[in-house]
Structures are given as C-alpha cells and as structure tokens.
mmCIF file of C-alpha atoms and ligand atoms in Angstrom:
data_model
loop_
_atom_site.group_PDB
_atom_site.id
_atom_site.type_symbol
_atom_site.label_atom_id
_atom_site.label_comp_id
_atom_site.label_asym_id
_atom_site.label_seq_id
_atom_site.Cartn_x
_atom_site.Cartn_y
_atom_site.Cartn_z
ATOM 1 C CA UNK A 214 51.810 64.591 -58.478
ATOM 2 C CA UNK A 215 51.295 61.114 -56.517
ATOM 3 C CA UNK A 216 48.343 60.066 -53.962
ATOM 4 C CA UNK A 217 50.602 59.238 -51.847
ATOM 5 C CA UNK A 218 52.993 62.787 -52.549
ATOM 6 C CA UNK A 219 49.549 65.174 -51.853
ATOM 7 C CA UNK A 220 49.103 62.889 -48.358
ATOM 8 C CA UNK A 221 52.275 63.281 -47.563
ATOM 9 C CA UNK A 222 52.556 67.148 -48.736
ATOM 10 C CA UNK A 223 48.484 67.665 -46.614
ATOM 11 C CA UNK A 224 50.661 66.264 -43.179
ATOM 12 C CA UNK A 225 53.113 68.641 -44.020
ATOM 13 C CA UNK A 226 51.167 71.618 -44.180
ATOM 14 C CA UNK A 227 49.258 69.903 -40.861
ATOM 15 C CA UNK A 228 52.827 69.766 -38.974
ATOM 16 C CA UNK A 229 53.073 73.305 -40.050
ATOM 17 C CA UNK A 230 50.296 74.565 -38.265
ATOM 18 C CA UNK A 231 51.227 73.062 -34.905
ATOM 19 C CA UNK A 232 55.200 74.229 -34.785
ATOM 20 C CA UNK A 233 56.873 71.124 -35.539
ATOM 21 C CA UNK A 234 59.357 71.217 -38.474
ATOM 22 C CA UNK A 235 59.925 67.358 -39.687
ATOM 23 C CA UNK A 236 57.660 64.400 -38.326
ATOM 24 C CA UNK A 237 58.964 60.620 -37.116
ATOM 25 C CA UNK A 238 55.925 58.500 -38.565
ATOM 26 C CA UNK A 239 56.397 55.160 -36.950
ATOM 27 C CA UNK A 240 52.256 53.476 -36.928
ATOM 28 C CA UNK A 241 52.477 51.165 -39.829
ATOM 29 C CA UNK A 242 49.465 51.559 -41.305
ATOM 30 C CA UNK A 243 50.629 55.952 -41.175
ATOM 31 C CA UNK A 244 53.132 54.704 -43.029
ATOM 32 C CA UNK A 245 51.926 52.929 -45.856
ATOM 33 C CA UNK A 246 49.177 55.235 -46.424
ATOM 34 C CA UNK A 247 51.786 58.289 -46.628
ATOM 35 C CA UNK A 248 54.435 56.147 -48.543
ATOM 36 C CA UNK A 249 52.743 53.536 -51.240
ATOM 37 C CA UNK A 250 55.036 50.557 -49.142
ATOM 38 C CA UNK A 251 53.596 47.588 -47.789
ATOM 39 C CA UNK A 252 56.363 45.700 -46.038
ATOM 40 C CA UNK A 253 56.249 47.002 -42.265
ATOM 41 C CA UNK A 254 59.555 47.502 -39.928
ATOM 42 C CA UNK A 255 60.345 51.072 -41.589
ATOM 43 C CA UNK A 256 59.387 54.878 -40.117
ATOM 44 C CA UNK A 257 58.634 57.507 -42.302
ATOM 45 C CA UNK A 258 61.129 60.190 -41.899
ATOM 46 C CA UNK A 259 58.775 64.115 -42.876
ATOM 47 C CA UNK A 260 59.982 67.055 -42.739
ATOM 48 C CA UNK A 261 59.465 69.954 -45.481
ATOM 49 C CA UNK A 262 61.478 69.228 -48.218
ATOM 50 C CA UNK A 263 62.550 65.880 -47.404
ATOM 51 C CA UNK A 264 60.487 62.490 -47.331
ATOM 52 C CA UNK A 265 62.365 59.591 -46.130
ATOM 53 C CA UNK A 266 62.369 56.344 -45.390
ATOM 54 C CA UNK A 267 64.126 53.642 -42.337
ATOM 55 C CA UNK A 268 64.419 50.373 -43.266
ATOM 56 C CA UNK A 269 66.586 47.743 -43.042
ATOM 57 C CA UNK A 270 68.049 44.977 -46.468
ATOM 58 C CA UNK A 271 64.768 42.879 -46.594
ATOM 59 C CA UNK A 272 62.759 45.241 -47.841
ATOM 60 C CA UNK A 273 65.326 48.010 -51.049
ATOM 61 C CA UNK A 274 63.777 45.964 -53.806
ATOM 62 C CA UNK A 275 59.978 46.575 -52.144
ATOM 63 C CA UNK A 276 60.789 50.030 -51.079
ATOM 64 C CA UNK A 277 62.214 50.727 -54.549
ATOM 65 C CA UNK A 278 59.226 49.296 -56.615
ATOM 66 C CA UNK A 279 56.075 50.771 -53.793
ATOM 67 C CA UNK A 280 57.441 53.827 -53.624
ATOM 68 C CA UNK A 281 60.743 54.869 -55.727
ATOM 69 C CA UNK A 282 60.421 58.770 -55.119
ATOM 70 C CA UNK A 283 61.449 58.275 -51.911
ATOM 71 C CA UNK A 284 64.065 58.876 -50.679
ATOM 72 C CA UNK A 285 65.982 55.745 -48.547
ATOM 73 C CA UNK A 286 68.287 54.950 -45.532
ATOM 74 C CA UNK A 287 68.925 51.124 -45.173
ATOM 75 C CA UNK A 288 70.513 50.644 -42.407
ATOM 76 C CA UNK A 289 72.929 47.327 -41.136
ATOM 77 C CA UNK A 290 71.291 45.052 -39.305
ATOM 78 C CA UNK A 291 73.606 45.673 -35.917
ATOM 79 C CA UNK A 292 72.396 49.110 -37.023
ATOM 80 C CA UNK A 293 68.662 49.329 -34.798
ATOM 81 C CA UNK A 294 65.468 50.834 -36.396
ATOM 82 C CA UNK A 295 66.108 53.618 -33.140
ATOM 83 C CA UNK A 296 69.338 54.490 -33.609
ATOM 84 C CA UNK A 297 68.518 55.072 -37.583
ATOM 85 C CA UNK A 298 66.069 57.040 -37.573
ATOM 86 C CA UNK A 299 68.136 58.968 -35.036
ATOM 87 C CA UNK A 300 70.801 59.350 -38.270
ATOM 88 C CA UNK A 301 68.615 60.143 -40.420
ATOM 89 C CA UNK A 302 66.907 63.645 -37.883
ATOM 90 C CA UNK A 303 70.948 64.665 -37.592
ATOM 91 C CA UNK A 304 71.649 64.264 -40.974
ATOM 92 C CA UNK A 305 68.543 66.868 -41.910
ATOM 93 C CA UNK A 306 69.357 68.278 -39.360
ATOM 94 C CA UNK A 307 65.120 68.789 -38.155
ATOM 95 C CA UNK A 308 64.979 71.004 -35.027
ATOM 96 C CA UNK A 309 61.306 70.140 -32.869
ATOM 97 C CA UNK A 310 60.739 66.874 -34.450
ATOM 98 C CA UNK A 311 56.616 65.744 -34.018
ATOM 99 C CA UNK A 312 56.477 62.006 -32.735
ATOM 100 C CA UNK A 313 53.765 59.789 -32.292
ATOM 101 C CA UNK A 314 52.607 59.021 -28.756
ATOM 102 C CA UNK A 315 49.859 56.638 -29.267
ATOM 103 C CA UNK A 316 51.954 54.276 -31.285
ATOM 104 C CA UNK A 317 55.807 54.961 -29.974
ATOM 105 C CA UNK A 318 56.882 53.356 -26.879
ATOM 106 C CA UNK A 319 58.198 54.490 -24.030
ATOM 107 C CA UNK A 320 61.388 53.529 -24.464
ATOM 108 C CA UNK A 321 61.787 53.891 -27.595
ATOM 109 C CA UNK A 322 60.667 57.341 -27.274
ATOM 110 C CA UNK A 323 63.263 57.653 -24.338
ATOM 111 C CA UNK A 324 66.195 55.421 -26.981
ATOM 112 C CA UNK A 325 65.589 58.494 -29.483
ATOM 113 C CA UNK A 326 65.370 61.501 -26.985
ATOM 114 C CA UNK A 327 68.573 60.298 -25.663
ATOM 115 C CA UNK A 328 70.634 59.929 -28.987
ATOM 116 C CA UNK A 329 68.728 63.413 -29.928
ATOM 117 C CA UNK A 330 70.411 65.813 -27.886
ATOM 118 C CA UNK A 331 69.568 69.237 -29.412
ATOM 119 C CA UNK A 332 66.384 67.940 -31.756
ATOM 120 C CA UNK A 333 63.010 68.923 -29.394
ATOM 121 C CA UNK A 334 60.365 65.634 -29.640
ATOM 122 C CA UNK A 335 56.873 66.403 -30.007
ATOM 123 C CA UNK A 336 54.936 63.973 -28.090
ATOM 124 C CA UNK A 337 52.187 64.752 -30.998
ATOM 125 C CA UNK A 338 48.710 61.816 -31.526
ATOM 126 C CA UNK A 339 46.066 61.051 -35.172
ATOM 127 C CA UNK A 340 47.858 63.627 -37.211
ATOM 128 C CA UNK A 341 47.646 61.196 -39.630
ATOM 129 C CA UNK A 342 44.732 59.153 -38.520
ATOM 130 C CA UNK A 343 42.512 62.732 -39.310
ATOM 131 C CA UNK A 344 44.088 62.696 -42.115
ATOM 132 C CA UNK A 345 42.601 58.850 -42.856
ATOM 133 C CA UNK A 346 39.536 60.089 -42.043
ATOM 134 C CA UNK A 347 38.918 61.364 -46.002
ATOM 135 C CA UNK A 348 38.607 58.693 -48.026
ATOM 136 C CA UNK A 349 39.441 59.541 -51.928
ATOM 137 C CA UNK A 350 38.006 57.779 -55.283
ATOM 138 C CA UNK A 351 40.185 54.796 -54.703
ATOM 139 C CA UNK A 352 39.755 53.942 -51.545
ATOM 140 C CA UNK A 353 36.178 54.367 -51.912
ATOM 141 C CA UNK A 354 36.676 51.702 -54.062
ATOM 142 C CA UNK A 355 39.082 49.763 -52.001
ATOM 143 C CA UNK A 356 36.233 49.255 -49.622
ATOM 144 C CA UNK A 357 33.564 48.360 -51.899
ATOM 145 C CA UNK A 358 36.679 45.556 -52.731
ATOM 146 C CA UNK A 359 36.504 43.850 -49.582
ATOM 147 C CA UNK A 360 32.623 44.727 -49.022
ATOM 148 C CA UNK A 361 31.948 42.605 -52.691
ATOM 149 C CA UNK A 362 34.602 39.621 -51.169
ATOM 150 C CA UNK A 363 32.604 39.765 -47.899
ATOM 151 C CA UNK A 364 29.831 39.639 -48.707
ATOM 152 C CA UNK A 365 30.687 36.992 -51.376
ATOM 153 C CA UNK A 366 32.265 34.225 -48.663
ATOM 154 C CA UNK A 367 29.298 35.497 -46.715
ATOM 155 C CA UNK A 368 26.649 33.792 -49.392
ATOM 156 C CA UNK A 369 28.405 30.904 -50.326
ATOM 157 C CA UNK A 370 29.182 29.552 -46.684
ATOM 158 C CA UNK A 371 25.281 30.596 -45.524
ATOM 159 C CA UNK A 372 23.926 28.353 -48.723
ATOM 160 C CA UNK A 373 26.164 25.598 -47.308
ATOM 161 C CA UNK A 374 25.452 25.908 -43.211
ATOM 162 C CA UNK A 375 24.790 22.690 -42.134
ATOM 163 C CA UNK A 376 23.260 21.488 -38.432
ATOM 164 C CA UNK A 377 26.395 20.452 -37.247
ATOM 165 C CA UNK A 378 28.726 23.137 -37.935
ATOM 166 C CA UNK A 379 30.909 24.985 -35.784
ATOM 167 C CA UNK A 380 30.549 27.961 -34.959
ATOM 168 C CA UNK A 381 34.688 27.662 -35.595
ATOM 169 C CA UNK A 382 34.393 26.202 -38.513
ATOM 170 C CA UNK A 383 31.931 29.273 -40.385
ATOM 171 C CA UNK A 384 34.212 31.487 -38.977
ATOM 172 C CA UNK A 385 36.980 28.902 -40.979
ATOM 173 C CA UNK A 386 35.080 28.335 -43.778
ATOM 174 C CA UNK A 387 34.236 32.896 -44.126
ATOM 175 C CA UNK A 388 38.451 33.026 -44.093
ATOM 176 C CA UNK A 389 38.568 30.590 -46.804
ATOM 177 C CA UNK A 390 35.632 31.873 -49.090
ATOM 178 C CA UNK A 391 37.352 35.083 -49.348
ATOM 179 C CA UNK A 392 40.737 34.373 -50.000
ATOM 180 C CA UNK A 393 39.328 32.133 -52.536
ATOM 181 C CA UNK A 394 37.991 34.947 -54.483
ATOM 182 C CA UNK A 395 41.191 36.655 -54.414
ATOM 183 C CA UNK A 396 40.841 38.071 -50.473
ATOM 184 C CA UNK A 397 44.245 38.345 -48.135
ATOM 185 C CA UNK A 398 42.531 36.549 -45.658
ATOM 186 C CA UNK A 399 39.113 38.142 -43.314
ATOM 187 C CA UNK A 400 40.150 41.503 -41.297
ATOM 188 C CA UNK A 401 39.731 40.118 -38.010
ATOM 189 C CA UNK A 402 39.062 36.835 -35.892
ATOM 190 C CA UNK A 403 35.154 36.040 -37.393
ATOM 191 C CA UNK A 404 32.835 36.342 -34.479
ATOM 192 C CA UNK A 405 30.219 33.591 -34.671
ATOM 193 C CA UNK A 406 27.642 33.511 -31.810
ATOM 194 C CA UNK A 407 25.669 31.220 -31.755
ATOM 195 C CA UNK A 408 21.912 31.173 -29.948
ATOM 196 C CA UNK A 409 22.620 32.522 -26.555
ATOM 197 C CA UNK A 410 26.926 33.147 -27.008
ATOM 198 C CA UNK A 411 25.355 36.084 -29.509
ATOM 199 C CA UNK A 412 24.606 38.194 -26.686
ATOM 200 C CA UNK A 413 28.054 38.773 -25.792
ATOM 201 C CA UNK A 414 29.325 41.262 -28.539
ATOM 202 C CA UNK A 415 32.508 40.722 -28.386
ATOM 203 C CA UNK A 416 32.548 36.752 -28.409
ATOM 204 C CA UNK A 417 35.465 34.655 -30.155
ATOM 205 C CA UNK A 418 34.220 30.843 -31.910
ATOM 206 C CA UNK A 419 33.797 28.395 -30.792
ATOM 207 C CA UNK A 420 32.560 25.060 -30.132
ATOM 208 C CA UNK A 421 29.477 25.485 -30.045
ATOM 209 C CA UNK A 422 27.556 23.819 -33.622
ATOM 210 C CA UNK A 423 24.741 25.766 -35.508
ATOM 211 C CA UNK A 424 21.541 23.437 -35.153
ATOM 212 C CA UNK A 425 22.226 24.595 -31.308
ATOM 213 C CA UNK A 426 20.106 26.895 -31.402
ATOM 214 C CA UNK A 427 17.950 28.812 -33.495
ATOM 215 C CA UNK A 428 19.747 31.382 -34.799
ATOM 216 C CA UNK A 429 23.481 32.631 -35.289
ATOM 217 C CA UNK A 430 24.409 36.153 -35.410
ATOM 218 C CA UNK A 431 27.762 36.220 -37.510
ATOM 219 C CA UNK A 432 29.802 40.113 -37.329
ATOM 220 C CA UNK A 433 32.913 38.932 -40.503
ATOM 221 C CA UNK A 434 35.116 41.370 -43.109
ATOM 222 C CA UNK A 435 37.750 40.314 -45.309
ATOM 223 C CA UNK A 436 41.008 42.386 -46.571
ATOM 224 C CA UNK A 437 41.223 43.728 -49.821
ATOM 225 C CA UNK A 438 45.100 44.172 -50.979
ATOM 226 C CA UNK A 439 44.608 46.533 -48.134
ATOM 227 C CA UNK A 440 41.308 47.915 -47.378
ATOM 228 C CA UNK A 441 39.167 46.478 -45.467
ATOM 229 C CA UNK A 442 35.436 45.976 -44.844
ATOM 230 C CA UNK A 443 33.128 44.869 -41.455
ATOM 231 C CA UNK A 444 29.792 43.991 -41.466
ATOM 232 C CA UNK A 445 26.976 41.435 -38.656
ATOM 233 C CA UNK A 446 24.014 40.061 -39.764
ATOM 234 C CA UNK A 447 21.797 37.849 -38.032
ATOM 235 C CA UNK A 448 20.934 34.087 -39.409
ATOM 236 C CA UNK A 449 17.750 32.322 -38.126
ATOM 237 C CA UNK A 450 17.997 28.706 -38.863
ATOM 238 C CA UNK A 451 15.062 26.523 -36.880
ATOM 239 C CA UNK A 452 12.214 28.153 -34.464
ATOM 240 C CA UNK A 453 12.769 32.353 -34.084
ATOM 241 C CA UNK A 454 11.674 32.599 -30.180
ATOM 242 C CA UNK A 455 9.127 36.028 -30.397
ATOM 243 C CA UNK A 456 11.702 37.769 -28.856
ATOM 244 C CA UNK A 457 14.508 37.596 -31.458
ATOM 245 C CA UNK A 458 12.234 38.964 -33.051
ATOM 246 C CA UNK A 459 11.051 41.807 -31.175
ATOM 247 C CA UNK A 460 14.671 42.597 -30.451
ATOM 248 C CA UNK A 461 15.388 42.075 -34.121
ATOM 249 C CA UNK A 462 13.433 44.295 -35.593
ATOM 250 C CA UNK A 463 14.160 47.395 -32.423
ATOM 251 C CA UNK A 464 17.202 47.103 -33.813
ATOM 252 C CA UNK A 465 16.323 47.293 -37.679
ATOM 253 C CA UNK A 466 14.899 50.510 -37.031
ATOM 254 C CA UNK A 467 18.334 51.734 -34.763
ATOM 255 C CA UNK A 468 20.024 51.154 -38.444
ATOM 256 C CA UNK A 469 18.232 52.307 -40.448
ATOM 257 C CA UNK A 470 17.436 55.579 -37.587
ATOM 258 C CA UNK A 471 21.076 56.441 -37.358
ATOM 259 C CA UNK A 472 21.460 56.130 -41.491
ATOM 260 C CA UNK A 473 18.667 58.298 -42.061
ATOM 261 C CA UNK A 474 20.747 60.849 -40.358
ATOM 262 C CA UNK A 475 24.232 60.853 -41.916
ATOM 263 C CA UNK A 476 25.196 63.247 -43.359
ATOM 264 C CA UNK A 477 27.765 66.437 -43.104
ATOM 265 C CA UNK A 478 27.786 68.420 -40.724
ATOM 266 C CA UNK A 479 25.961 66.351 -37.839
ATOM 267 C CA UNK A 480 27.931 65.297 -35.005
ATOM 268 C CA UNK A 481 28.982 61.860 -34.243
ATOM 269 C CA UNK A 482 27.867 62.289 -31.702
ATOM 270 C CA UNK A 483 23.621 62.716 -32.919
ATOM 271 C CA UNK A 484 23.832 59.731 -35.075
ATOM 272 C CA UNK A 485 25.685 57.724 -32.005
ATOM 273 C CA UNK A 486 21.971 59.656 -30.280
ATOM 274 C CA UNK A 487 19.950 58.947 -32.508
ATOM 275 C CA UNK A 488 20.155 55.040 -32.758
ATOM 276 C CA UNK A 489 20.240 54.957 -29.271
ATOM 277 C CA UNK A 490 16.754 56.500 -28.315
ATOM 278 C CA UNK A 491 15.320 54.231 -30.589
ATOM 279 C CA UNK A 492 16.328 51.368 -28.466
ATOM 280 C CA UNK A 493 15.891 53.641 -25.743
ATOM 281 C CA UNK A 494 12.386 54.934 -26.714
ATOM 282 C CA UNK A 495 11.689 50.741 -27.089
ATOM 283 C CA UNK A 496 13.621 50.127 -22.782
ATOM 284 C CA UNK A 497 16.261 48.376 -24.014
ATOM 285 C CA UNK A 498 19.010 51.239 -23.730
ATOM 286 C CA UNK A 499 21.036 49.369 -20.863
ATOM 287 C CA UNK A 500 20.997 46.329 -23.411
ATOM 288 C CA UNK A 501 23.096 48.816 -26.023
ATOM 289 C CA UNK A 502 26.098 47.568 -24.614
ATOM 290 C CA UNK A 503 29.062 49.722 -27.025
ATOM 291 C CA UNK A 504 29.145 52.655 -29.751
ATOM 292 C CA UNK A 505 26.970 52.755 -32.405
ATOM 293 C CA UNK A 506 30.539 53.143 -35.337
ATOM 294 C CA UNK A 507 34.027 53.212 -36.218
ATOM 295 C CA UNK A 508 35.136 54.030 -38.887
ATOM 296 C CA UNK A 509 36.967 51.228 -42.047
ATOM 297 C CA UNK A 510 40.090 51.900 -44.184
ATOM 298 C CA UNK A 511 43.113 50.567 -43.839
ATOM 299 C CA UNK A 512 41.802 49.840 -39.913
ATOM 300 C CA UNK A 513 38.852 47.234 -38.746
ATOM 301 C CA UNK A 514 38.767 49.898 -35.981
ATOM 302 C CA UNK A 515 40.035 53.670 -36.648
ATOM 303 C CA UNK A 516 38.209 56.773 -36.898
ATOM 304 C CA UNK A 517 36.042 58.366 -36.924
ATOM 305 C CA UNK A 518 33.937 57.005 -34.493
ATOM 306 C CA UNK A 519 30.426 57.289 -34.127
ATOM 307 C CA UNK A 520 30.247 57.761 -30.387
ATOM 308 C CA UNK A 521 28.026 59.862 -28.070
ATOM 309 C CA UNK A 522 30.864 62.495 -26.978
ATOM 310 C CA UNK A 523 32.803 62.919 -29.864
ATOM 311 C CA UNK A 524 30.907 66.321 -30.877
ATOM 312 C CA UNK A 525 33.030 66.080 -34.051
ATOM 313 C CA UNK A 526 31.133 66.668 -37.789
ATOM 314 C CA UNK A 527 31.034 64.318 -40.464
ATOM 315 C CA UNK A 528 33.109 64.727 -43.553
ATOM 316 C CA UNK A 529 31.811 63.924 -47.301
ATOM 317 C CA UNK A 530 34.624 60.562 -47.601
ATOM 318 C CA UNK A 531 34.790 58.919 -44.998
ATOM 319 C CA UNK A 532 33.503 55.708 -44.790
ATOM 320 C CA UNK A 533 31.503 53.850 -40.981
ATOM 321 C CA UNK A 534 30.280 51.598 -39.923
ATOM 322 C CA UNK A 535 26.797 51.858 -37.829
ATOM 323 C CA UNK A 536 26.180 49.073 -36.364
ATOM 324 C CA UNK A 537 23.499 49.150 -33.638
ATOM 325 C CA UNK A 538 23.207 46.382 -31.175
ATOM 326 C CA UNK A 539 20.545 44.601 -28.220
ATOM 327 C CA UNK A 540 22.102 42.000 -25.720
ATOM 328 C CA UNK A 541 20.322 40.307 -23.776
ATOM 329 C CA UNK A 542 22.568 37.634 -21.819
ATOM 330 C CA UNK A 543 21.043 34.105 -21.715
ATOM 331 C CA UNK A 544 18.863 34.563 -24.121
ATOM 332 C CA UNK A 545 21.294 36.464 -27.249
ATOM 333 C CA UNK A 546 21.766 39.348 -29.108
ATOM 334 C CA UNK A 547 21.095 40.767 -32.357
ATOM 335 C CA UNK A 548 23.350 43.347 -34.294
ATOM 336 C CA UNK A 549 23.010 44.373 -38.073
ATOM 337 C CA UNK A 550 26.080 46.005 -39.536
ATOM 338 C CA UNK A 551 26.778 48.036 -42.347
ATOM 339 C CA UNK A 552 29.291 50.087 -44.074
ATOM 340 C CA UNK A 553 27.595 53.338 -45.077
ATOM 341 C CA UNK A 554 29.946 56.706 -47.077
ATOM 342 C CA UNK A 555 29.343 60.182 -46.141
ATOM 343 C CA UNK A 556 28.232 61.204 -49.209
ATOM 344 C CA UNK A 557 29.171 65.413 -50.645
ATOM 345 C CA UNK A 558 24.577 66.154 -49.701
ATOM 346 C CA UNK A 559 23.965 62.628 -47.252
ATOM 347 C CA UNK A 560 25.397 59.200 -47.639
ATOM 348 C CA UNK A 561 25.731 55.754 -49.987
ATOM 349 C CA UNK A 562 25.102 52.743 -47.531
ATOM 350 C CA UNK A 563 27.473 50.627 -49.636
ATOM 351 C CA UNK A 564 27.063 46.809 -48.075
ATOM 352 C CA UNK A 565 24.334 45.299 -49.827
ATOM 353 C CA UNK A 566 23.147 41.845 -47.637
ATOM 354 C CA UNK A 567 19.721 42.122 -47.481
ATOM 355 C CA UNK A 568 18.319 42.712 -43.858
ATOM 356 C CA UNK A 569 13.885 43.387 -43.132
ATOM 357 C CA UNK A 570 13.389 39.336 -40.418
ATOM 358 C CA UNK A 571 11.866 38.007 -43.136
ATOM 359 C CA UNK A 572 16.344 37.981 -44.917
ATOM 360 C CA UNK A 573 17.663 35.937 -42.667
ATOM 361 C CA UNK A 574 15.440 33.208 -42.548
ATOM 362 C CA UNK A 575 16.803 29.842 -43.690
ATOM 363 C CA UNK A 576 13.931 27.156 -44.200
ATOM 364 C CA UNK A 577 16.067 24.639 -45.796
ATOM 365 C CA UNK A 578 19.273 24.238 -43.359
ATOM 366 C CA UNK A 579 20.285 20.674 -42.625
ATOM 367 C CA UNK A 580 19.036 19.889 -46.046
ATOM 368 C CA UNK A 581 21.209 19.191 -47.570
ATOM 369 C CA UNK A 582 23.408 16.371 -44.750
ATOM 370 C CA UNK A 583 19.059 15.095 -43.932
HETATM 371 ZN ZN1 ZN B 201 31.829 44.096 -37.159
HETATM 372 ZN ZN1 ZN B 202 32.390 47.064 -36.090
#
C-alpha cells in the first residue's frame, strides 16, 4: 500500500470514530498529503470505500502521473468546483459528510448545503492536520533536505555579507542561493533585521544596511520539493554591545533547556514553560512575546504547537521549531531557532548551524569591499 493510501486509511479510521461516512478535503496541503497530487484547485472526497479527486482539465495529466490509484472527476469549465464536489458526494451515496470548517468559506459551505439537501454536512477541524503532525521516515528525510538547503544558502550569504547590503538584498540573496542549490525557494519571506529592527519578531526586510549597526537577525527557511525548514540566527558584524551578549546567552540557555526536555509524553506546554522559565528567571519574561515553537512540514506553521496553553503530549515523529527570543524595543532582539525531531527516547536537533556566541561573530565584514 502506498504511503498516501496508508494516510487515507488512517483518516478513514478517524472518521469511523466520529461518525461521518465521508470527508470533503478542501485544504490544498491536506489534499497533497493524502494523495501525492501537487497541483491546486482540487478537492478529495474520501468515503469508506472510495477516494475521488475533483479537479479540472488543466490537471488531467498531472493527476494520472501523481495519483493514478484515485478516481478522477474532471469538471467542465462551466461547472464550479463546489457543484462538481456536490455531484460526487451524491453519486457516492454519502449521508453524513465531514467538511474542513477551518478552511471552507461560509459561502462555499452554504453552497454545498444547498446542493446537498439530503446530506448532513458536519463541520470538523484538524482531522488531517493531526495526522500530519507525525512524520514518517521519508518526510523527516525531506525536512532534513530542506534544512540542508537553508543552511548551505545561509553559509554562502553569511560569507559574502557586505556593509552596504540592505536587509532586502540579504533576503533576496538567501532566496537566490536556495534556488541555486536546487530548492523551490524560501519557505516564507526571510526576516532580516539590522540593529533595533531585530526587536520586531515579524519584521519585513527593508532598506537598512548591514553596516548601519553591529548586528543583524536572520530568520529564514527553504522549501525543498514539498517540505520546508525554518531557522533563526543572529550575526554580529561589528562591535557587539554588552547587552546583546547578555540577552544572547539567556536565549541560548532557554533554547537548550527546551531541547533538553523534549521527548515523547512531555506536554507541549511544558516545553514552552521550560524555555520561558529560563528567560523569566533572568528578568526578561515580558520580553519573550511569542510562543516557543511550531511544527514544520508541508507548511511552515503547522501542528504541534509548543505553546503554554497546549496540554497535549509530544509523540515520536513530530518535528517542531524551538525558538525562544528576547526583544528590547529601540535596542534589538535575539531569537535562536532550531528544528527538532521527537525521537522514540528523546529528540534530535536537525538544524546544524553553530549557535555559540563566538559562532555569531564575523570579523572580516567588508573585507571584500575594501
Ligand atoms: Zn523562523
Ligand atoms: Zn518559526
């Protein structure tokens, strides 16, 4: 049985427990996860004995190549995708249909209900997402590849940093290098924040120049064929203020503390609290303004969520970021982000960019330009 067929079987078991006799999967990443199809504008209708992809003629060949084992419904250009999906539901004789309420718009849900008078449509959330939290060996290998792409690109960009480069140019250089190494691109617009801009956790790279301050925070990731990575490092390009070194060491301690507690059975909230406890003990609790981490996979933000209010246990096969930070407005910020795999008896840090304070220093910045 293919890995996609195995995933569909697991989803069927979840459906059986909850009652619906089929699910209409409308989230593109979930469709990819369950079928191997990498196009868009296509839904999967999964019942206990059928798996039907509802798509259009642009994808006929791609569907035949990527998921030959599935039944295909190719709608005509004059039939909308909701109408085509509704027809498939009727012909599959479904009576209770689960829908992905976190993805389906209200308008589409109402359209579906009006087309399906005799079918009960049941809003569900997170069914496929819960399956996606646990990665199989091949998925972990693909995440490792995405990390390697990001790290190779970072090494090249770091080595070539020049004082006159703008934040945006550094972000563009990362994108370019990832593509040169064979990736599809960055997994999100990189955050490149020079000096006090590093205190903005979701800063958009702008026109500040690397030489405008003594340090820069870079948060970037790569997309391989499908799977992604997400890392953050700080680079010290000039004379570092003592305060930066101080908060760096607190964040590094928090990063290591969190990683040290990760193993199956530990509550996700406890991993967040482990890192937060270190930062609070040093008096910076209020300056760590986001949760500790998130899963990565087909998307750069997915479950598991390492947040203080998530009291679910970690399981082997989960991959999540660990990214504590301290942000001091007007001065600057530090975040150290690694990608971590939960193993059977602990965890493995998949990212390998060195993170000691001494590893952050660039001594020859601008040498190439002088
Ligand atoms: Zn990140
Ligand atoms: Zn992240």
